JSON list of C-alpha atoms in Angstrom, two decimals:
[
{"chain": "A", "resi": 11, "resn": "UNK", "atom": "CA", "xyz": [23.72, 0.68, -28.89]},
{"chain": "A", "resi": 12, "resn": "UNK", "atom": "CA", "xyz": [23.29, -2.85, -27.68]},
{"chain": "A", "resi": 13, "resn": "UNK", "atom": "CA", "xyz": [20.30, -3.98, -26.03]},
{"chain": "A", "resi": 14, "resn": "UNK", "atom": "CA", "xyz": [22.30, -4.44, -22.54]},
{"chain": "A", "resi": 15, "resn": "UNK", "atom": "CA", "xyz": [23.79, -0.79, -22.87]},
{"chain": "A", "resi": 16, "resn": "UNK", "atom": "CA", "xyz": [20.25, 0.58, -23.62]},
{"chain": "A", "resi": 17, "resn": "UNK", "atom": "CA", "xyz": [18.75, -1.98, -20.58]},
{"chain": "A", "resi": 18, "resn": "UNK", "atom": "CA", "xyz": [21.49, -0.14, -18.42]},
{"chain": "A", "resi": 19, "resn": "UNK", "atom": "CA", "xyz": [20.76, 3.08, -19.64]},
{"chain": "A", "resi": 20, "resn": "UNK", "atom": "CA", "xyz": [16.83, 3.12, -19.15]},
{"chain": "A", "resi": 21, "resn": "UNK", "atom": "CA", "xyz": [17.56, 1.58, -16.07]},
{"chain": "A", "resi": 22, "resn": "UNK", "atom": "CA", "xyz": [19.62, 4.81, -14.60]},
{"chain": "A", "resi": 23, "resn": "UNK", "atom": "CA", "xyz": [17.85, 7.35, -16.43]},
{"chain": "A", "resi": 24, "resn": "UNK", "atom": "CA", "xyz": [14.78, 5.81, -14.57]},
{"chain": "A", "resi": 25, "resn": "UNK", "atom": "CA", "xyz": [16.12, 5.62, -11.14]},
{"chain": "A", "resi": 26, "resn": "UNK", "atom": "CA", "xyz": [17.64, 9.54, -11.52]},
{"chain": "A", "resi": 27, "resn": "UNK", "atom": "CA", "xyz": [14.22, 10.53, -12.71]},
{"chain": "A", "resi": 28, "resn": "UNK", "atom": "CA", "xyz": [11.91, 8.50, -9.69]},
{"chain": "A", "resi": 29, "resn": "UNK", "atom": "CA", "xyz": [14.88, 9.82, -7.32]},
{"chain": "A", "resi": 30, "resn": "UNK", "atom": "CA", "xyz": [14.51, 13.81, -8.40]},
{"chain": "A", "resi": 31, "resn": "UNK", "atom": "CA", "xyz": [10.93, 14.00, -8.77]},
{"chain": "A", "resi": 32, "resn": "UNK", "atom": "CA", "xyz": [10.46, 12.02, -5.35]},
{"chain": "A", "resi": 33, "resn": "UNK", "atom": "CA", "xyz": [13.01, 14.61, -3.92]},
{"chain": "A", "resi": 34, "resn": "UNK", "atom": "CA", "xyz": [11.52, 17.50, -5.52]},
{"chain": "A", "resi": 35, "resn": "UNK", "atom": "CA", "xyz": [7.71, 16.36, -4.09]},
{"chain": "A", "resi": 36, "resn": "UNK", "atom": "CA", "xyz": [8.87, 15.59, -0.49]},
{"chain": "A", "resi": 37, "resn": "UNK", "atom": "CA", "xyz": [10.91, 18.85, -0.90]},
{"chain": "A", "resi": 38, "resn": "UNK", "atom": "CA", "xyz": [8.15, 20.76, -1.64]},
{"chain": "A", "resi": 39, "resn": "UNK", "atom": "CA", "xyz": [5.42, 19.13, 0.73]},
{"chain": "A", "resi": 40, "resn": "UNK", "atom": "CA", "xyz": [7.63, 19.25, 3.21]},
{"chain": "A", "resi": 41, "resn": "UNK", "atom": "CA", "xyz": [8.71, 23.45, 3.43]},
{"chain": "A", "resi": 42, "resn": "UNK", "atom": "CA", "xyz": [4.68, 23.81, 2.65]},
{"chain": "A", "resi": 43, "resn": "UNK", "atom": "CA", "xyz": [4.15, 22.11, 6.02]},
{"chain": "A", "resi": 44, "resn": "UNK", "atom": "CA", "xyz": [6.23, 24.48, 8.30]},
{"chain": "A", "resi": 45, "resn": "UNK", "atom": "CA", "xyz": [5.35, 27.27, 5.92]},
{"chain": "A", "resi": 46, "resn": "UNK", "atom": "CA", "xyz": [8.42, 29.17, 6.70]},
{"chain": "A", "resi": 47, "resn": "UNK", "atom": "CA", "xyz": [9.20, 31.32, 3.70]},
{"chain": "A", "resi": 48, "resn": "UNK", "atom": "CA", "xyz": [12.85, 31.14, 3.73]},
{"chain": "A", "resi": 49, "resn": "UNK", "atom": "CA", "xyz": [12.67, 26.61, 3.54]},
{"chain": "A", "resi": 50, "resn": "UNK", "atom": "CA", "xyz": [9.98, 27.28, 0.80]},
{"chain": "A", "resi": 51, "resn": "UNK", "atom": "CA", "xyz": [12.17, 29.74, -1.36]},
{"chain": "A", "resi": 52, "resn": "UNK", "atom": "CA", "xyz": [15.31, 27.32, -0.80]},
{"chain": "A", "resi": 53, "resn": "UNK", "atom": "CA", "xyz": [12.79, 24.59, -1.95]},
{"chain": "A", "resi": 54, "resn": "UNK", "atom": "CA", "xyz": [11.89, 26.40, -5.19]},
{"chain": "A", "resi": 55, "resn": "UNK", "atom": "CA", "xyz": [15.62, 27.54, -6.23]},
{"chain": "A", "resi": 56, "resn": "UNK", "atom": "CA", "xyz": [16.83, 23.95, -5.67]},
{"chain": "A", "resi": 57, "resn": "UNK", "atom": "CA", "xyz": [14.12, 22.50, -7.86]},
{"chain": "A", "resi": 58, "resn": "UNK", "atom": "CA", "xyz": [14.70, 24.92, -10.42]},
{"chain": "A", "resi": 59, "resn": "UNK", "atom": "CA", "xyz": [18.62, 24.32, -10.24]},
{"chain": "A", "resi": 60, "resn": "UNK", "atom": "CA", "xyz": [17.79, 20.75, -10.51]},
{"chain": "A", "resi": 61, "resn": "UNK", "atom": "CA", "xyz": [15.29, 20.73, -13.36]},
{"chain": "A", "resi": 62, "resn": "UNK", "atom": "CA", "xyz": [17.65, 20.02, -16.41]},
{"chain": "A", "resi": 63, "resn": "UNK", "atom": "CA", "xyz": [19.22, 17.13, -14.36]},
{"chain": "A", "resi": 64, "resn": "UNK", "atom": "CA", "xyz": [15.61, 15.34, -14.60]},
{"chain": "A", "resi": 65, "resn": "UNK", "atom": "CA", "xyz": [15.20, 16.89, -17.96]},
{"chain": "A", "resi": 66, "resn": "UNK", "atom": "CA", "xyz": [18.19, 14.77, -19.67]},
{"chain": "A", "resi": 67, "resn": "UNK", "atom": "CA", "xyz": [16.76, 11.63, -17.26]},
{"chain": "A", "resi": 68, "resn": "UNK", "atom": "CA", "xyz": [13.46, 12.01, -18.68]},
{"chain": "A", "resi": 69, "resn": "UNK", "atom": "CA", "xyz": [14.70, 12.36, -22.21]},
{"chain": "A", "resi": 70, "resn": "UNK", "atom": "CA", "xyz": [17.05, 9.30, -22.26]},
{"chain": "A", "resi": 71, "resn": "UNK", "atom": "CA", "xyz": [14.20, 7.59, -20.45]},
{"chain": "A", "resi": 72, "resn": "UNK", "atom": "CA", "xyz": [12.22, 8.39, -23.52]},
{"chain": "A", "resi": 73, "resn": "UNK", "atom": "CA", "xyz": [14.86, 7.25, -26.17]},
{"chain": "A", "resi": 74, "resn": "UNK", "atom": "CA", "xyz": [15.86, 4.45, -24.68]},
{"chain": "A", "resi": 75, "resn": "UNK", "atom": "CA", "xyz": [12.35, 3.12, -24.31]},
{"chain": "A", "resi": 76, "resn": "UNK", "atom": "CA", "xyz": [11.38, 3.60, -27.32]},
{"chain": "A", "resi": 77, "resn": "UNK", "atom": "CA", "xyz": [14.42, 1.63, -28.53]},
{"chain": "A", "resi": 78, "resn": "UNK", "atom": "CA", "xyz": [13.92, -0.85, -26.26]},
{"chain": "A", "resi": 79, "resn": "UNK", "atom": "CA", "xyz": [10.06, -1.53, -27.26]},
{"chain": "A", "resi": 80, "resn": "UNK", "atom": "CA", "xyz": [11.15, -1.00, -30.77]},
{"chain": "A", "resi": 81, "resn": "UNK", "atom": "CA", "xyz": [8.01, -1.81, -33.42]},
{"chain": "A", "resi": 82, "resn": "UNK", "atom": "CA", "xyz": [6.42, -4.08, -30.13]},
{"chain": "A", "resi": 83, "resn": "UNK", "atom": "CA", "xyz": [2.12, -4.45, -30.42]},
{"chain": "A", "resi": 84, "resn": "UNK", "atom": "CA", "xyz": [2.53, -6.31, -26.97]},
{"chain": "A", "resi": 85, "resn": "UNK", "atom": "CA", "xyz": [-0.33, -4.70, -24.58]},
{"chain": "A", "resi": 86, "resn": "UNK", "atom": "CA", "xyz": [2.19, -4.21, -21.63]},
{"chain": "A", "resi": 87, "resn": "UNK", "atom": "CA", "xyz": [4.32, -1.87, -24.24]},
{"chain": "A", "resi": 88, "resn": "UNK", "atom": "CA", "xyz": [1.25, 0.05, -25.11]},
{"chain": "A", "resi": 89, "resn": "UNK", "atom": "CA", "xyz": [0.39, 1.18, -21.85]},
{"chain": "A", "resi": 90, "resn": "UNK", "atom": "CA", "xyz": [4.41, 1.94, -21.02]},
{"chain": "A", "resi": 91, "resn": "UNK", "atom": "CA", "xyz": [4.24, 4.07, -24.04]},
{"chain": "A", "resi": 92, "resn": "UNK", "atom": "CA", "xyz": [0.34, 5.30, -23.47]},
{"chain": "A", "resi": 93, "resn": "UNK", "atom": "CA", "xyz": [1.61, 6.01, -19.89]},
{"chain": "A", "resi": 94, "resn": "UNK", "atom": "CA", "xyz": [4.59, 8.00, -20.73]},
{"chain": "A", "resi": 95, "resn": "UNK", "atom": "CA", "xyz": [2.14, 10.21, -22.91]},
{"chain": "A", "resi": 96, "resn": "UNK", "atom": "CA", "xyz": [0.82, 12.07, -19.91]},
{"chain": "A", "resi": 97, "resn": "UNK", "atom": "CA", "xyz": [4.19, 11.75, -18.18]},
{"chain": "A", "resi": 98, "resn": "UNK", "atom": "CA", "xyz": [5.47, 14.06, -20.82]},
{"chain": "A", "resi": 99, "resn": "UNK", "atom": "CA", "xyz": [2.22, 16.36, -20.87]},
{"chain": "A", "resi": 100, "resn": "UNK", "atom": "CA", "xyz": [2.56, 16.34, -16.86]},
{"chain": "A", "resi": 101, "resn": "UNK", "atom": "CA", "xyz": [6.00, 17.40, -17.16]},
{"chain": "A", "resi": 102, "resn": "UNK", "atom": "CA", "xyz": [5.27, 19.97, -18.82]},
{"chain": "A", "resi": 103, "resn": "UNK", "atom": "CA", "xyz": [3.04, 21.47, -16.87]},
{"chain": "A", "resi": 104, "resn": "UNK", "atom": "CA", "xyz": [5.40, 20.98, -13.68]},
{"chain": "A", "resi": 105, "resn": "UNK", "atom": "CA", "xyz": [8.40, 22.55, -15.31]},
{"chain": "A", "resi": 106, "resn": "UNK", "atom": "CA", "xyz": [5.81, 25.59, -16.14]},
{"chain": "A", "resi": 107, "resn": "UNK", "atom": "CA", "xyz": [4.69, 25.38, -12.24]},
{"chain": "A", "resi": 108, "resn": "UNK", "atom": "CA", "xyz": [8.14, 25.17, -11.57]},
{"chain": "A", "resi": 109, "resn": "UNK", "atom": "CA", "xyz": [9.57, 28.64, -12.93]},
{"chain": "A", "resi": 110, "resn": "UNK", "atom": "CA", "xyz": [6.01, 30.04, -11.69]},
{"chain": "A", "resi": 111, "resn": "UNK", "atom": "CA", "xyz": [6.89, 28.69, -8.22]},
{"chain": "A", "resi": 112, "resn": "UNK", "atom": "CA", "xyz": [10.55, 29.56, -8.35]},
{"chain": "A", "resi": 113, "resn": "UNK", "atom": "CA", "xyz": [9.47, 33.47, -9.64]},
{"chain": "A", "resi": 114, "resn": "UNK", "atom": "CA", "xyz": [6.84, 33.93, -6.92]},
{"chain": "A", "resi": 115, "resn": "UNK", "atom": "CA", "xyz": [8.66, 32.66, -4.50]},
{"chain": "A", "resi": 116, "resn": "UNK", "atom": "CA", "xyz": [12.41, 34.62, -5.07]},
{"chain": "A", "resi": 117, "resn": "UNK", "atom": "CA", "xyz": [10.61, 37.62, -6.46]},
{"chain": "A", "resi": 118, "resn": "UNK", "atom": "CA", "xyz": [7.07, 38.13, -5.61]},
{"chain": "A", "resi": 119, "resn": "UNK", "atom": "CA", "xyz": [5.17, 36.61, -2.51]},
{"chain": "A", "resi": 120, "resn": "UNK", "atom": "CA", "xyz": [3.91, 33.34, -1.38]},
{"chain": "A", "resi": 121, "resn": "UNK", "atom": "CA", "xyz": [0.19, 33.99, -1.15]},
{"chain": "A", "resi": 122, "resn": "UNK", "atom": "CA", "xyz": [-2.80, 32.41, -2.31]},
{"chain": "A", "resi": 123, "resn": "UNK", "atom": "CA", "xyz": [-1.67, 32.53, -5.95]},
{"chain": "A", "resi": 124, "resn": "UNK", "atom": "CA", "xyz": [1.43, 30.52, -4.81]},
{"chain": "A", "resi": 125, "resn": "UNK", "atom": "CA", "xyz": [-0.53, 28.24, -2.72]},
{"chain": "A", "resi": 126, "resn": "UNK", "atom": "CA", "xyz": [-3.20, 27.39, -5.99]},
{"chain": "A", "resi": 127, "resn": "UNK", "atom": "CA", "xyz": [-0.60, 26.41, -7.83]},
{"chain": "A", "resi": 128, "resn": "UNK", "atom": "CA", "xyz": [1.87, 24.40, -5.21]},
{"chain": "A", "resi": 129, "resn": "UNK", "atom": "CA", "xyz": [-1.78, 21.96, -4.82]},
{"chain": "A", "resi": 130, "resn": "UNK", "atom": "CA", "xyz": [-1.63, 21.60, -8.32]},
{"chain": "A", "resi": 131, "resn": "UNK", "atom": "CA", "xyz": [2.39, 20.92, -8.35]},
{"chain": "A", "resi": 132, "resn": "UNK", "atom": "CA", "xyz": [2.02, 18.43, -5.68]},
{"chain": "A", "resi": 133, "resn": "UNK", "atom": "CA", "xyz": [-1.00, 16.66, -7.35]},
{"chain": "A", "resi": 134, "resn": "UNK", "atom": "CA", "xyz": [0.82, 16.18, -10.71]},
{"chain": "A", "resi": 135, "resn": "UNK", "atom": "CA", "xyz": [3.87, 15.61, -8.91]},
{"chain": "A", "resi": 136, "resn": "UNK", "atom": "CA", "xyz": [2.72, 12.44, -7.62]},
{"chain": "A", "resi": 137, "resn": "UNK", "atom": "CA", "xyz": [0.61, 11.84, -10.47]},
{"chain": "A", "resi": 138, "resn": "UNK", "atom": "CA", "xyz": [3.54, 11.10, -12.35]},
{"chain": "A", "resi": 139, "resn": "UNK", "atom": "CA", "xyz": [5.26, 9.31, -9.68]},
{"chain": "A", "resi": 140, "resn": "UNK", "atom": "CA", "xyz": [2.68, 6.59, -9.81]},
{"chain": "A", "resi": 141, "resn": "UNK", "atom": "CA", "xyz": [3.19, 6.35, -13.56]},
{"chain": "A", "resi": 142, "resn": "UNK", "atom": "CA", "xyz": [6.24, 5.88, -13.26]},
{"chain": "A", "resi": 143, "resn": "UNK", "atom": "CA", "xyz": [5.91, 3.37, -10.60]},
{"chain": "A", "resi": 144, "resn": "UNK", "atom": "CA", "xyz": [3.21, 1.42, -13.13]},
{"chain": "A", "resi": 145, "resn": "UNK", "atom": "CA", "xyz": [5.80, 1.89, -16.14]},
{"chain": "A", "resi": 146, "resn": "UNK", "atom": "CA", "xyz": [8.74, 0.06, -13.54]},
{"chain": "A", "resi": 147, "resn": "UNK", "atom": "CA", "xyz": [5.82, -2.37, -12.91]},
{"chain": "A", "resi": 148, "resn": "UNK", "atom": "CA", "xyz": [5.01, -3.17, -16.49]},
{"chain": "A", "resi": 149, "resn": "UNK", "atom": "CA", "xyz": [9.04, -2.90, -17.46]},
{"chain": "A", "resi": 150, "resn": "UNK", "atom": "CA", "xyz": [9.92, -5.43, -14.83]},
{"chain": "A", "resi": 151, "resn": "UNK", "atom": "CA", "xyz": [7.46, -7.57, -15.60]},
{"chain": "A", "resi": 152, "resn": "UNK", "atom": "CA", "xyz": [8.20, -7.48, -19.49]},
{"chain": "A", "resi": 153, "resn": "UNK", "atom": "CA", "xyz": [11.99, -8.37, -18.37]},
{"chain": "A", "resi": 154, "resn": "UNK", "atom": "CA", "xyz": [10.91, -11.11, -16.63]},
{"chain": "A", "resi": 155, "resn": "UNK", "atom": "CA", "xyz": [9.11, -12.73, -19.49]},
{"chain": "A", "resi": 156, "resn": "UNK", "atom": "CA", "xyz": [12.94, -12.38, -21.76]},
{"chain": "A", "resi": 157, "resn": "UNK", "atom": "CA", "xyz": [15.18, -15.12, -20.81]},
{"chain": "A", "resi": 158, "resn": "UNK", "atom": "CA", "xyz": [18.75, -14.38, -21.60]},
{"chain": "A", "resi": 159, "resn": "UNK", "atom": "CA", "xyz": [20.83, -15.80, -24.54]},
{"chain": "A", "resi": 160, "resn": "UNK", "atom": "CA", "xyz": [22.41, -18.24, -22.36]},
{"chain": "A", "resi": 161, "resn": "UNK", "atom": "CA", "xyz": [19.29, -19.64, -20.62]},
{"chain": "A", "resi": 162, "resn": "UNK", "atom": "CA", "xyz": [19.74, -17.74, -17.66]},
{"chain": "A", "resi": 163, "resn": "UNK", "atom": "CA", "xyz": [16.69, -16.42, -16.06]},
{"chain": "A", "resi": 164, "resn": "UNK", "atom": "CA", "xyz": [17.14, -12.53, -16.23]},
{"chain": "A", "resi": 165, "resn": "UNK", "atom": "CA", "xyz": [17.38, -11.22, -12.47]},
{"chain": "A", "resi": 166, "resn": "UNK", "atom": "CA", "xyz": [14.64, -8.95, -11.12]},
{"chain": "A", "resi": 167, "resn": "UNK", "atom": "CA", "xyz": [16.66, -5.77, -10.46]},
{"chain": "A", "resi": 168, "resn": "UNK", "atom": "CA", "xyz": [14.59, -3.53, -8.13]}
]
């Protein structure tokens, strides 16, 4: 694939990502505030629907970044790929706290249990979202510094 393809491609994969884990935190924060079981259940079967939707954005994220930075030593690529590290390990977690979440809250009760782990949902939740936010920092400013073929300045696409 050709670098503007795989530009394009990171590009959407990142906004779908930033756009569903944003969604999925406000969702969540959100239904804990009124604390009305019924919002909190629909909460935790939407995530759960939506979780392979951010898993193939997070995965072509990956791929295409790692194309894109190719065999790069500069520092801003370390920290993208340093960052995306414990992105992935985050993930993790939250897709673990996310079947947890979903199972309590369709099958078992919303009690203190449930609470525990919603705090720690919400707290890697937005760790990740800042990340992310540093890694479209870093990117941006890495596309910046690559003029085009034709001389053209490359526009800041936010």
């Amino acid at each position: 694939m050709k670098r503007p393809r795989l530009v394009k491609a990171h590009l959407i994969a990142t906004a779908i990502a930033v756009l569903t884990i944003s969604t999925f935190f406000t969702s969540s924060l959100i239904a804990e505030i009124l604390g009305q079981e019924p919002i909190i259940r629909t909460v935790k079967i939407g995530i759960l629907y939506a979780l392979p939707l951010l898993a193939v954005a997070m995965i072509t994220l990956a791929v295409t970044g790692n194309k894109l930075a190719g065999n790069s030593r500069h520092p801003e690529v370390l920290r993208k790929q340093h960052r995306m590290k414990f992105i992935t390990a985050n993930g993790m977690m939250l897709v673990t706290l996310a079947v947890f979440l979903y199972y309590q809250a369709t099958y078992q009760t919303i009690n203190t249990v449930f609470l525990g782990a919603q705090l720690v949902e919400l707290a890697l939740g937005f760790t990740n979202l800042v990340l992310i936010g540093l890694n479209i920092k870093a990117g941006l400013k890495l596309a910046a510094r690559k003029p085009k073929k034709s001389g053209q300045p490359t526009p800041v696409i936010l």
